[in-house]
Amino acid sequence: MIPIKLIQATAEALMDKAAIEIPQDYLDGLQEAAKTEDGDLSSFVLKAMLDNYEAAKEDRRAMCGDTGVPRWFVKMGNDASVEGGMVGLEAALRRATASATNGVPLRPNRVHPLWRTDHNNNVGIGAPEIEYGFEPAAPGEGADWVDLITVHKGGLFGTDYRMLFPSDGVQGIKRFYLDSLMAFGKRGLACQPAIIGIGLGGSKDVCMNLGKRASTLRVVGSRNSDPRIAEMEDEFKELGNSIGMGAMGFVGKNMVIDCNIEVGYCHTGGMPMSVHAFCLSSRRAVARVYGDGRVEYRTDPDWFTPYQRRETVDWPEAGLEAAE
């Protein structure tokens, strides 16, 4: 059984890492962009960003004044057991969020939407968000573990949604994608260069979740396991960098560090689409906590496994007999 104190201590450490240390995959992508950028102001901003990341790590200070809104993604192995159960786990994540807001520190961004009540700890009704996934044991391995993934994603802008029709096709997807990027850049709705996540399909709420997860839970350079979608990701990255905007919306050619697309089955009459920008701070950190007390930190959330993208029914023989 995983001790609840270990969950909380690991969660606090993750929030510190997310706020201060840029994920290596995003840093590699940014350095690659800096090599090719020829816009004067965009080049200046990229260099300033890289210098800022170094300073933040050296001084152990948050890399951006707006530390976003903390949220959690929790993936549990099928055999995982946590002291205090799921309620205990949620309580530990809320305590960790409040503690890290004071300790890192993080900017207390969460307020009541009407009364503007601010507990100064990023905890409130529905905050922090905690989303769950489950995973079977890999062959030859146990499944007594919990993955804790924290993402401090900006909560104001850099997100849009539209219900397209199936007849809009890929051309319609491209139009909405480019419309969104132009709005993000021209109106200051996101901080570029960003990781762009696109959700296609599902119901409206699932579509938004798909896009959000595509932007935050995949590493730069990863590609969808469907080769047709992987090809679209390459094309959309190039397309996003062809509109003449670079860092922070200035003239340039590196607005998109990468573009990730996730899909879900939807109603036959529609084609929901969401676009999300994971901004230049890309605050995310990951750790796996095992039942034997081990903690392994890594940079890849490894969320989109074949199990998470499963497409059909796993119907055991016994279940089939019962159905018949």
PDB file of C-alpha atoms in Angstrom:
ATOM      1  CA  MET A   1       0.000   0.000   0.000  1.00  0.00           C
ATOM      2  CA  ILE A   2       1.303   3.433  -0.941  1.00  0.00           C
ATOM      3  CA  PRO A   3       1.675   5.700   2.143  1.00  0.00           C
ATOM      4  CA  ILE A   4      -0.344   8.891   1.854  1.00  0.00           C
ATOM      5  CA  LYS A   5       2.547  10.952   3.229  1.00  0.00           C
ATOM      6  CA  LEU A   6       4.670   9.742   0.321  1.00  0.00           C
ATOM      7  CA  ILE A   7       1.965  10.834  -2.120  1.00  0.00           C
ATOM      8  CA  GLN A   8       1.838  14.310  -0.611  1.00  0.00           C
ATOM      9  CA  ALA A   9       5.614  14.751  -0.370  1.00  0.00           C
ATOM     10  CA  THR A  10       6.043  13.644  -4.002  1.00  0.00           C
ATOM     11  CA  ALA A  11       3.245  15.942  -5.134  1.00  0.00           C
ATOM     12  CA  GLU A  12       4.862  18.934  -3.443  1.00  0.00           C
ATOM     13  CA  ALA A  13       8.221  18.116  -5.059  1.00  0.00           C
ATOM     14  CA  LEU A  14       6.526  17.879  -8.466  1.00  0.00           C
ATOM     15  CA  MET A  15       4.900  21.277  -8.128  1.00  0.00           C
ATOM     16  CA  ASP A  16       8.282  22.792  -7.314  1.00  0.00           C
ATOM     17  CA  LYS A  17       9.826  21.174 -10.416  1.00  0.00           C
ATOM     18  CA  ALA A  18       6.947  22.185 -12.677  1.00  0.00           C
ATOM     19  CA  ALA A  19       7.119  25.843 -11.694  1.00  0.00           C
ATOM     20  CA  ILE A  20      10.887  26.168 -11.975  1.00  0.00           C
ATOM     21  CA  GLU A  21      12.379  23.588 -14.383  1.00  0.00           C
ATOM     22  CA  ILE A  22      11.352  23.623 -18.038  1.00  0.00           C
ATOM     23  CA  PRO A  23      10.752  20.081 -19.405  1.00  0.00           C
ATOM     24  CA  GLN A  24      13.771  18.937 -21.419  1.00  0.00           C
ATOM     25  CA  ASP A  25      11.725  18.075 -24.527  1.00  0.00           C
ATOM     26  CA  TYR A  26      10.270  21.601 -24.694  1.00  0.00           C
ATOM     27  CA  LEU A  27      13.693  23.129 -24.013  1.00  0.00           C
ATOM     28  CA  ASP A  28      15.187  21.105 -26.891  1.00  0.00           C
ATOM     29  CA  GLY A  29      12.370  22.296 -29.160  1.00  0.00           C
ATOM     30  CA  LEU A  30      12.890  25.904 -28.144  1.00  0.00           C
ATOM     31  CA  GLN A  31      16.644  25.740 -28.738  1.00  0.00           C
ATOM     32  CA  GLU A  32      15.979  24.282 -32.172  1.00  0.00           C
ATOM     33  CA  ALA A  33      13.558  27.125 -32.922  1.00  0.00           C
ATOM     34  CA  ALA A  34      16.112  29.715 -31.803  1.00  0.00           C
ATOM     35  CA  LYS A  35      18.578  28.387 -34.391  1.00  0.00           C
ATOM     36  CA  THR A  36      16.214  29.038 -37.280  1.00  0.00           C
ATOM     37  CA  GLU A  37      14.398  32.187 -36.167  1.00  0.00           C
ATOM     38  CA  ASP A  38      15.247  35.241 -38.281  1.00  0.00           C
ATOM     39  CA  GLY A  39      12.713  37.755 -36.953  1.00  0.00           C
ATOM     40  CA  ASP A  40      14.595  40.373 -34.919  1.00  0.00           C
ATOM     41  CA  LEU A  41      12.150  40.677 -32.038  1.00  0.00           C
ATOM     42  CA  SER A  42      11.277  36.990 -32.048  1.00  0.00           C
ATOM     43  CA  SER A  43      14.974  36.090 -31.890  1.00  0.00           C
ATOM     44  CA  PHE A  44      15.435  38.529 -29.020  1.00  0.00           C
ATOM     45  CA  VAL A  45      12.509  37.018 -27.108  1.00  0.00           C
ATOM     46  CA  LEU A  46      13.703  33.448 -27.658  1.00  0.00           C
ATOM     47  CA  LYS A  47      17.162  34.304 -26.328  1.00  0.00           C
ATOM     48  CA  ALA A  48      15.616  36.074 -23.322  1.00  0.00           C
ATOM     49  CA  MET A  49      13.431  33.027 -22.652  1.00  0.00           C
ATOM     50  CA  LEU A  50      16.400  30.658 -22.690  1.00  0.00           C
ATOM     51  CA  ASP A  51      18.356  32.965 -20.363  1.00  0.00           C
ATOM     52  CA  ASN A  52      15.323  33.211 -18.077  1.00  0.00           C
ATOM     53  CA  TYR A  53      14.994  29.440 -17.805  1.00  0.00           C
ATOM     54  CA  GLU A  54      18.634  29.155 -16.739  1.00  0.00           C
ATOM     55  CA  ALA A  55      18.244  31.910 -14.166  1.00  0.00           C
ATOM     56  CA  ALA A  56      15.070  30.349 -12.741  1.00  0.00           C
ATOM     57  CA  LYS A  57      16.755  26.981 -12.284  1.00  0.00           C
ATOM     58  CA  GLU A  58      19.865  28.507 -10.750  1.00  0.00           C
ATOM     59  CA  ASP A  59      17.940  30.747  -8.336  1.00  0.00           C
ATOM     60  CA  ARG A  60      15.173  28.164  -7.676  1.00  0.00           C
ATOM     61  CA  ARG A  61      12.475  30.666  -8.533  1.00  0.00           C
ATOM     62  CA  ALA A  62       9.365  30.252 -10.676  1.00  0.00           C
ATOM     63  CA  MET A  63      10.197  30.826 -14.347  1.00  0.00           C
ATOM     64  CA  CYS A  64       7.146  33.046 -14.931  1.00  0.00           C
ATOM     65  CA  GLY A  65       5.330  35.549 -12.733  1.00  0.00           C
ATOM     66  CA  ASP A  66       2.003  33.947 -13.670  1.00  0.00           C
ATOM     67  CA  THR A  67       2.417  30.393 -12.441  1.00  0.00           C
ATOM     68  CA  GLY A  68      -0.849  29.258 -14.026  1.00  0.00           C
ATOM     69  CA  VAL A  69      -3.577  27.219 -12.397  1.00  0.00           C
ATOM     70  CA  PRO A  70      -2.332  23.922 -10.927  1.00  0.00           C
ATOM     71  CA  ARG A  71      -4.124  20.751 -11.988  1.00  0.00           C
ATOM     72  CA  TRP A  72      -3.447  17.051 -11.564  1.00  0.00           C
ATOM     73  CA  PHE A  73      -3.605  14.025 -13.794  1.00  0.00           C
ATOM     74  CA  VAL A  74      -3.492  10.757 -11.873  1.00  0.00           C
ATOM     75  CA  LYS A  75      -2.980   7.439 -13.594  1.00  0.00           C
ATOM     76  CA  MET A  76      -3.295   4.331 -11.447  1.00  0.00           C
ATOM     77  CA  GLY A  77      -2.003   0.872 -12.146  1.00  0.00           C
ATOM     78  CA  ASN A  78      -4.757  -1.714 -11.905  1.00  0.00           C
ATOM     79  CA  ASP A  79      -3.352  -3.158  -8.661  1.00  0.00           C
ATOM     80  CA  ALA A  80      -2.629   0.169  -6.947  1.00  0.00           C
ATOM     81  CA  SER A  81      -3.709   0.644  -3.363  1.00  0.00           C
ATOM     82  CA  VAL A  82      -3.367   3.996  -1.589  1.00  0.00           C
ATOM     83  CA  GLU A  83      -3.541   4.528   2.148  1.00  0.00           C
ATOM     84  CA  GLY A  84      -6.855   6.253   2.821  1.00  0.00           C
ATOM     85  CA  GLY A  85      -8.242   5.291  -0.582  1.00  0.00           C
ATOM     86  CA  MET A  86      -9.111   7.712  -3.340  1.00  0.00           C
ATOM     87  CA  VAL A  87     -10.504  10.261  -0.906  1.00  0.00           C
ATOM     88  CA  GLY A  88      -7.189  10.188   0.934  1.00  0.00           C
ATOM     89  CA  LEU A  89      -5.322  10.687  -2.349  1.00  0.00           C
ATOM     90  CA  GLU A  90      -7.455  13.685  -3.326  1.00  0.00           C
ATOM     91  CA  ALA A  91      -7.004  15.244   0.097  1.00  0.00           C
ATOM     92  CA  ALA A  92      -3.221  14.800  -0.194  1.00  0.00           C
ATOM     93  CA  LEU A  93      -3.166  16.522  -3.600  1.00  0.00           C
ATOM     94  CA  ARG A  94      -5.189  19.442  -2.251  1.00  0.00           C
ATOM     95  CA  ARG A  95      -2.826  19.767   0.734  1.00  0.00           C
ATOM     96  CA  ALA A  96       0.190  19.581  -1.602  1.00  0.00           C
ATOM     97  CA  THR A  97      -1.268  22.320  -3.815  1.00  0.00           C
ATOM     98  CA  ALA A  98      -1.869  24.630  -0.860  1.00  0.00           C
ATOM     99  CA  SER A  99       1.546  23.885   0.605  1.00  0.00           C
ATOM    100  CA  ALA A 100       3.392  24.444  -2.687  1.00  0.00           C
ATOM    101  CA  THR A 101       1.527  27.711  -3.324  1.00  0.00           C
ATOM    102  CA  ASN A 102       3.100  29.019  -0.148  1.00  0.00           C
ATOM    103  CA  GLY A 103       6.416  27.194  -0.423  1.00  0.00           C
ATOM    104  CA  VAL A 104       7.557  27.496  -4.071  1.00  0.00           C
ATOM    105  CA  PRO A 105       5.840  30.038  -4.114  1.00  0.00           C
ATOM    106  CA  LEU A 106       3.080  29.921  -6.754  1.00  0.00           C
ATOM    107  CA  ARG A 107       0.830  32.859  -7.524  1.00  0.00           C
ATOM    108  CA  PRO A 108      -2.548  32.247  -5.845  1.00  0.00           C
ATOM    109  CA  ASN A 109      -4.626  32.489  -9.013  1.00  0.00           C
ATOM    110  CA  ARG A 110      -7.805  30.732  -7.879  1.00  0.00           C
ATOM    111  CA  VAL A 111     -10.743  32.889  -6.768  1.00  0.00           C
ATOM    112  CA  HIS A 112     -14.505  32.442  -6.499  1.00  0.00           C
ATOM    113  CA  PRO A 113     -16.028  33.518  -9.866  1.00  0.00           C
ATOM    114  CA  LEU A 114     -18.566  35.861  -8.222  1.00  0.00           C
ATOM    115  CA  TRP A 115     -17.330  36.851  -4.793  1.00  0.00           C
ATOM    116  CA  ARG A 116     -13.635  36.771  -5.745  1.00  0.00           C
ATOM    117  CA  THR A 117     -12.944  34.916  -2.499  1.00  0.00           C
ATOM    118  CA  ASP A 118      -9.247  34.052  -2.451  1.00  0.00           C
ATOM    119  CA  HIS A 119      -7.846  31.509   0.007  1.00  0.00           C
ATOM    120  CA  ASN A 120      -4.334  32.334  -1.240  1.00  0.00           C
ATOM    121  CA  ASN A 121      -3.568  28.677  -1.819  1.00  0.00           C
ATOM    122  CA  ASN A 122      -4.990  27.744  -5.274  1.00  0.00           C
ATOM    123  CA  VAL A 123      -7.573  25.483  -3.602  1.00  0.00           C
ATOM    124  CA  GLY A 124     -11.322  26.015  -3.822  1.00  0.00           C
ATOM    125  CA  ILE A 125     -14.513  24.569  -5.239  1.00  0.00           C
ATOM    126  CA  GLY A 126     -13.430  22.372  -8.146  1.00  0.00           C
ATOM    127  CA  ALA A 127      -9.798  23.388  -7.727  1.00  0.00           C
ATOM    128  CA  PRO A 128      -7.341  21.929  -8.316  1.00  0.00           C
ATOM    129  CA  GLU A 129      -8.796  19.768 -11.086  1.00  0.00           C
ATOM    130  CA  ILE A 130      -7.944  16.093 -10.696  1.00  0.00           C
ATOM    131  CA  GLU A 131      -8.421  13.809 -13.699  1.00  0.00           C
ATOM    132  CA  TYR A 132      -7.917  10.063 -13.673  1.00  0.00           C
ATOM    133  CA  GLY A 133      -6.775   7.280 -15.922  1.00  0.00           C
ATOM    134  CA  PHE A 134      -6.173   3.597 -15.288  1.00  0.00           C
ATOM    135  CA  GLU A 135      -3.712   1.176 -16.768  1.00  0.00           C
ATOM    136  CA  PRO A 136      -3.380  -2.628 -16.840  1.00  0.00           C
ATOM    137  CA  ALA A 137      -0.112  -4.270 -15.853  1.00  0.00           C
ATOM    138  CA  ALA A 138       2.484  -4.515 -18.617  1.00  0.00           C
ATOM    139  CA  PRO A 139       3.628  -8.074 -19.410  1.00  0.00           C
ATOM    140  CA  GLY A 140       6.022  -9.256 -16.690  1.00  0.00           C
ATOM    141  CA  GLU A 141       5.408  -6.192 -14.521  1.00  0.00           C
ATOM    142  CA  GLY A 142       3.174  -5.394 -11.593  1.00  0.00           C
ATOM    143  CA  ALA A 143       0.621  -2.586 -11.520  1.00  0.00           C
ATOM    144  CA  ASP A 144       0.939  -1.407  -7.916  1.00  0.00           C
ATOM    145  CA  TRP A 145       1.824   2.184  -8.712  1.00  0.00           C
ATOM    146  CA  VAL A 146       0.378   5.649  -9.138  1.00  0.00           C
ATOM    147  CA  ASP A 147       1.564   8.215 -11.673  1.00  0.00           C
ATOM    148  CA  LEU A 148       1.265  11.794 -10.425  1.00  0.00           C
ATOM    149  CA  ILE A 149       1.368  14.412 -13.176  1.00  0.00           C
ATOM    150  CA  THR A 150       1.040  18.077 -12.368  1.00  0.00           C
ATOM    151  CA  VAL A 151       0.373  20.661 -15.053  1.00  0.00           C
ATOM    152  CA  HIS A 152       0.203  24.372 -14.292  1.00  0.00           C
ATOM    153  CA  LYS A 153      -1.654  25.529 -17.367  1.00  0.00           C
ATOM    154  CA  GLY A 154      -2.747  29.118 -17.868  1.00  0.00           C
ATOM    155  CA  GLY A 155      -6.426  29.433 -17.173  1.00  0.00           C
ATOM    156  CA  LEU A 156      -7.449  32.527 -19.121  1.00  0.00           C
ATOM    157  CA  PHE A 157      -7.015  32.202 -22.885  1.00  0.00           C
ATOM    158  CA  GLY A 158      -5.263  30.150 -25.525  1.00  0.00           C
ATOM    159  CA  THR A 159      -8.188  27.756 -25.950  1.00  0.00           C
ATOM    160  CA  ASP A 160     -11.046  27.617 -28.441  1.00  0.00           C
ATOM    161  CA  TYR A 161     -13.766  25.212 -29.548  1.00  0.00           C
ATOM    162  CA  ARG A 162     -15.997  24.819 -32.596  1.00  0.00           C
ATOM    163  CA  MET A 163     -18.534  22.283 -33.767  1.00  0.00           C
ATOM    164  CA  LEU A 164     -17.609  21.475 -37.358  1.00  0.00           C
ATOM    165  CA  PHE A 165     -19.586  19.309 -39.737  1.00  0.00           C
ATOM    166  CA  PRO A 166     -18.185  16.101 -41.189  1.00  0.00           C
ATOM    167  CA  SER A 167     -18.369  17.708 -44.638  1.00  0.00           C
ATOM    168  CA  ASP A 168     -15.939  20.431 -43.475  1.00  0.00           C
ATOM    169  CA  GLY A 169     -13.255  17.767 -43.709  1.00  0.00           C
ATOM    170  CA  VAL A 170      -9.561  18.369 -43.177  1.00  0.00           C
ATOM    171  CA  GLN A 171      -9.789  21.742 -44.929  1.00  0.00           C
ATOM    172  CA  GLY A 172     -12.295  22.907 -42.305  1.00  0.00           C
ATOM    173  CA  ILE A 173     -10.015  21.668 -39.545  1.00  0.00           C
ATOM    174  CA  LYS A 174      -7.130  23.623 -41.036  1.00  0.00           C
ATOM    175  CA  ARG A 175      -9.225  26.824 -41.278  1.00  0.00           C
ATOM    176  CA  PHE A 176     -10.257  26.701 -37.624  1.00  0.00           C
ATOM    177  CA  TYR A 177      -6.716  25.819 -36.571  1.00  0.00           C
ATOM    178  CA  LEU A 178      -5.256  28.815 -38.407  1.00  0.00           C
ATOM    179  CA  ASP A 179      -8.070  31.129 -37.247  1.00  0.00           C
ATOM    180  CA  SER A 180      -7.302  30.114 -33.662  1.00  0.00           C
ATOM    181  CA  LEU A 181      -3.553  30.638 -33.964  1.00  0.00           C
ATOM    182  CA  MET A 182      -4.079  34.056 -35.553  1.00  0.00           C
ATOM    183  CA  ALA A 183      -6.403  35.067 -32.704  1.00  0.00           C
ATOM    184  CA  PHE A 184      -3.972  33.733 -30.096  1.00  0.00           C
ATOM    185  CA  GLY A 185      -1.123  35.734 -31.636  1.00  0.00           C
ATOM    186  CA  LYS A 186      -2.833  38.972 -32.630  1.00  0.00           C
ATOM    187  CA  ARG A 187      -4.955  39.375 -29.511  1.00  0.00           C
ATOM    188  CA  GLY A 188      -2.361  38.181 -27.018  1.00  0.00           C
ATOM    189  CA  LEU A 189      -4.424  35.155 -26.006  1.00  0.00           C
ATOM    190  CA  ALA A 190      -1.426  32.830 -25.622  1.00  0.00           C
ATOM    191  CA  CYS A 191       2.325  33.098 -25.113  1.00  0.00           C
ATOM    192  CA  GLN A 192       4.208  31.639 -28.059  1.00  0.00           C
ATOM    193  CA  PRO A 193       6.055  29.568 -29.025  1.00  0.00           C
ATOM    194  CA  ALA A 194       3.668  26.979 -27.685  1.00  0.00           C
ATOM    195  CA  ILE A 195       2.832  23.309 -27.860  1.00  0.00           C
ATOM    196  CA  ILE A 196      -0.511  23.172 -29.673  1.00  0.00           C
ATOM    197  CA  GLY A 197      -2.978  20.434 -28.798  1.00  0.00           C
ATOM    198  CA  ILE A 198      -5.942  19.640 -31.034  1.00  0.00           C
ATOM    199  CA  GLY A 199      -8.901  17.564 -29.884  1.00  0.00           C
ATOM    200  CA  LEU A 200     -11.063  16.018 -32.580  1.00  0.00           C
ATOM    201  CA  GLY A 201     -14.322  14.243 -31.838  1.00  0.00           C
ATOM    202  CA  GLY A 202     -15.932  13.083 -28.607  1.00  0.00           C
ATOM    203  CA  SER A 203     -18.716  15.071 -26.968  1.00  0.00           C
ATOM    204  CA  LYS A 204     -17.978  18.752 -26.322  1.00  0.00           C
ATOM    205  CA  ASP A 205     -16.437  18.192 -22.905  1.00  0.00           C
ATOM    206  CA  VAL A 206     -14.458  15.163 -24.100  1.00  0.00           C
ATOM    207  CA  CYS A 207     -13.232  17.145 -27.098  1.00  0.00           C
ATOM    208  CA  MET A 208     -11.929  19.868 -24.799  1.00  0.00           C
ATOM    209  CA  ASN A 209     -10.218  17.275 -22.626  1.00  0.00           C
ATOM    210  CA  LEU A 210      -8.641  15.604 -25.648  1.00  0.00           C
ATOM    211  CA  GLY A 211      -7.154  18.876 -26.845  1.00  0.00           C
ATOM    212  CA  LYS A 212      -5.961  19.852 -23.379  1.00  0.00           C
ATOM    213  CA  ARG A 213      -4.323  16.490 -22.851  1.00  0.00           C
ATOM    214  CA  ALA A 214      -2.788  16.602 -26.346  1.00  0.00           C
ATOM    215  CA  SER A 215      -1.088  19.900 -25.488  1.00  0.00           C
ATOM    216  CA  THR A 216       0.053  19.024 -21.971  1.00  0.00           C
ATOM    217  CA  LEU A 217       0.550  15.244 -21.719  1.00  0.00           C
ATOM    218  CA  ARG A 218       2.699  14.538 -24.754  1.00  0.00           C
ATOM    219  CA  VAL A 219       6.372  15.374 -25.212  1.00  0.00           C
ATOM    220  CA  VAL A 220       7.722  17.430 -28.090  1.00  0.00           C
ATOM    221  CA  GLY A 221       8.545  15.163 -31.030  1.00  0.00           C
ATOM    222  CA  SER A 222       6.110  12.386 -30.100  1.00  0.00           C
ATOM    223  CA  ARG A 223       3.645  11.334 -32.764  1.00  0.00           C
ATOM    224  CA  ASN A 224       0.180   9.795 -32.675  1.00  0.00           C
ATOM    225  CA  SER A 225       0.196   6.031 -33.101  1.00  0.00           C
ATOM    226  CA  ASP A 226      -2.131   6.367 -36.107  1.00  0.00           C
ATOM    227  CA  PRO A 227       0.233   7.175 -39.005  1.00  0.00           C
ATOM    228  CA  ARG A 228      -2.461   9.218 -40.810  1.00  0.00           C
ATOM    229  CA  ILE A 229      -2.862  11.482 -37.769  1.00  0.00           C
ATOM    230  CA  ALA A 230       0.906  11.567 -37.246  1.00  0.00           C
ATOM    231  CA  GLU A 231       1.219  12.899 -40.794  1.00  0.00           C
ATOM    232  CA  MET A 232      -1.353  15.603 -39.981  1.00  0.00           C
ATOM    233  CA  GLU A 233       0.650  16.583 -36.888  1.00  0.00           C
ATOM    234  CA  ASP A 234       3.755  17.172 -39.007  1.00  0.00           C
ATOM    235  CA  GLU A 235       1.745  19.152 -41.552  1.00  0.00           C
ATOM    236  CA  PHE A 236      -0.009  21.248 -38.905  1.00  0.00           C
ATOM    237  CA  LYS A 237       3.247  22.123 -37.177  1.00  0.00           C
ATOM    238  CA  GLU A 238       4.622  23.385 -40.476  1.00  0.00           C
ATOM    239  CA  LEU A 239       1.354  25.160 -41.274  1.00  0.00           C
ATOM    240  CA  GLY A 240       1.305  26.929 -37.901  1.00  0.00           C
ATOM    241  CA  ASN A 241       4.841  28.161 -38.443  1.00  0.00           C
ATOM    242  CA  SER A 242       4.036  29.499 -41.908  1.00  0.00           C
ATOM    243  CA  ILE A 243       1.717  32.353 -40.918  1.00  0.00           C
ATOM    244  CA  GLY A 244       4.463  34.854 -40.148  1.00  0.00           C
ATOM    245  CA  MET A 245       4.280  34.987 -36.371  1.00  0.00           C
ATOM    246  CA  GLY A 246       6.966  34.003 -33.911  1.00  0.00           C
ATOM    247  CA  ALA A 247       7.645  34.379 -30.204  1.00  0.00           C
ATOM    248  CA  MET A 248       4.976  36.394 -28.350  1.00  0.00           C
ATOM    249  CA  GLY A 249       3.195  37.182 -31.627  1.00  0.00           C
ATOM    250  CA  PHE A 250       6.074  39.187 -33.129  1.00  0.00           C
ATOM    251  CA  VAL A 251       7.046  38.709 -36.770  1.00  0.00           C
ATOM    252  CA  GLY A 252       8.824  35.399 -37.096  1.00  0.00           C
ATOM    253  CA  LYS A 253       8.517  31.772 -38.128  1.00  0.00           C
ATOM    254  CA  ASN A 254       8.488  29.797 -34.882  1.00  0.00           C
ATOM    255  CA  MET A 255       5.047  30.094 -33.333  1.00  0.00           C
ATOM    256  CA  VAL A 256       4.511  26.358 -32.829  1.00  0.00           C
ATOM    257  CA  ILE A 257       7.060  24.145 -31.092  1.00  0.00           C
ATOM    258  CA  ASP A 258       4.950  21.100 -31.865  1.00  0.00           C
ATOM    259  CA  CYS A 259       1.374  20.143 -32.728  1.00  0.00           C
ATOM    260  CA  ASN A 260      -0.296  17.099 -31.159  1.00  0.00           C
ATOM    261  CA  ILE A 261      -3.666  15.700 -32.189  1.00  0.00           C
ATOM    262  CA  GLU A 262      -5.878  13.322 -30.195  1.00  0.00           C
ATOM    263  CA  VAL A 263      -9.191  11.899 -31.377  1.00  0.00           C
ATOM    264  CA  GLY A 264     -12.299  10.328 -29.861  1.00  0.00           C
ATOM    265  CA  TYR A 265     -15.391   8.838 -31.436  1.00  0.00           C
ATOM    266  CA  CYS A 266     -18.235  11.350 -31.842  1.00  0.00           C
ATOM    267  CA  HIS A 267     -21.855  11.726 -33.036  1.00  0.00           C
ATOM    268  CA  THR A 268     -22.287  10.894 -36.708  1.00  0.00           C
ATOM    269  CA  GLY A 269     -23.623  14.370 -37.479  1.00  0.00           C
ATOM    270  CA  GLY A 270     -20.744  16.421 -36.128  1.00  0.00           C
ATOM    271  CA  MET A 271     -16.994  16.854 -35.881  1.00  0.00           C
ATOM    272  CA  PRO A 272     -16.134  18.689 -32.635  1.00  0.00           C
ATOM    273  CA  MET A 273     -12.744  20.385 -32.571  1.00  0.00           C
ATOM    274  CA  SER A 274     -10.781  22.159 -29.841  1.00  0.00           C
ATOM    275  CA  VAL A 275      -7.459  23.987 -30.010  1.00  0.00           C
ATOM    276  CA  HIS A 276      -5.242  24.500 -26.954  1.00  0.00           C
ATOM    277  CA  ALA A 277      -1.943  26.301 -26.503  1.00  0.00           C
ATOM    278  CA  PHE A 278       0.415  25.106 -23.763  1.00  0.00           C
ATOM    279  CA  CYS A 279       2.367  28.335 -23.336  1.00  0.00           C
ATOM    280  CA  LEU A 280       6.074  29.020 -23.329  1.00  0.00           C
ATOM    281  CA  SER A 281       6.446  28.011 -19.684  1.00  0.00           C
ATOM    282  CA  SER A 282       5.052  24.492 -20.315  1.00  0.00           C
ATOM    283  CA  ARG A 283       4.911  23.666 -16.623  1.00  0.00           C
ATOM    284  CA  ARG A 284       4.624  19.917 -16.186  1.00  0.00           C
ATOM    285  CA  ALA A 285       6.295  17.326 -13.964  1.00  0.00           C
ATOM    286  CA  VAL A 286       5.800  13.584 -13.544  1.00  0.00           C
ATOM    287  CA  ALA A 287       6.602  10.882 -10.984  1.00  0.00           C
ATOM    288  CA  ARG A 288       5.606   7.265 -10.434  1.00  0.00           C
ATOM    289  CA  VAL A 289       5.087   6.219  -6.810  1.00  0.00           C
ATOM    290  CA  TYR A 290       5.300   2.465  -6.175  1.00  0.00           C
ATOM    291  CA  GLY A 291       3.714   0.356  -3.491  1.00  0.00           C
ATOM    292  CA  ASP A 292       7.169  -0.557  -2.136  1.00  0.00           C
ATOM    293  CA  GLY A 293       7.973   3.109  -1.484  1.00  0.00           C
ATOM    294  CA  ARG A 294      10.065   3.832  -4.561  1.00  0.00           C
ATOM    295  CA  VAL A 295       9.588   7.131  -6.409  1.00  0.00           C
ATOM    296  CA  GLU A 296      10.774   7.566  -9.997  1.00  0.00           C
ATOM    297  CA  TYR A 297      10.767  11.046 -11.528  1.00  0.00           C
ATOM    298  CA  ARG A 298      10.605  11.361 -15.300  1.00  0.00           C
ATOM    299  CA  THR A 299       9.672  13.945 -17.924  1.00  0.00           C
ATOM    300  CA  ASP A 300       7.311  11.951 -20.161  1.00  0.00           C
ATOM    301  CA  PRO A 301       3.739  11.657 -18.795  1.00  0.00           C
ATOM    302  CA  ASP A 302       3.338   8.568 -21.012  1.00  0.00           C
ATOM    303  CA  TRP A 303      -0.411   9.094 -20.829  1.00  0.00           C
ATOM    304  CA  PHE A 304      -1.451   8.011 -24.314  1.00  0.00           C
ATOM    305  CA  THR A 305      -0.649   4.322 -24.133  1.00  0.00           C
ATOM    306  CA  PRO A 306      -2.351   1.761 -26.411  1.00  0.00           C
ATOM    307  CA  TYR A 307      -4.785   1.121 -23.545  1.00  0.00           C
ATOM    308  CA  GLN A 308      -5.798   4.809 -23.392  1.00  0.00           C
ATOM    309  CA  ARG A 309      -6.365   4.807 -27.165  1.00  0.00           C
ATOM    310  CA  ARG A 310      -8.128   1.441 -27.261  1.00  0.00           C
ATOM    311  CA  GLU A 311     -10.691   1.409 -30.009  1.00  0.00           C
ATOM    312  CA  THR A 312     -12.846  -1.672 -29.638  1.00  0.00           C
ATOM    313  CA  VAL A 313     -14.398  -3.971 -27.058  1.00  0.00           C
ATOM    314  CA  ASP A 314     -12.281  -6.366 -25.051  1.00  0.00           C
ATOM    315  CA  TRP A 315     -14.866  -9.100 -24.606  1.00  0.00           C
ATOM    316  CA  PRO A 316     -13.631 -12.028 -22.520  1.00  0.00           C
ATOM    317  CA  GLU A 317     -14.988 -15.434 -23.419  1.00  0.00           C
ATOM    318  CA  ALA A 318     -16.864 -15.717 -20.117  1.00  0.00           C
ATOM    319  CA  GLY A 319     -18.519 -12.341 -20.676  1.00  0.00           C
ATOM    320  CA  LEU A 320     -19.487 -13.333 -24.195  1.00  0.00           C
ATOM    321  CA  GLU A 321     -21.149 -16.476 -22.909  1.00  0.00           C
ATOM    322  CA  ALA A 322     -23.047 -14.503 -20.282  1.00  0.00           C
ATOM    323  CA  ALA A 323     -24.261 -12.044 -22.914  1.00  0.00           C
ATOM    324  CA  GLU A 324     -25.478 -14.858 -25.094  1.00  0.00           C
TER     325      GLU A 324
END
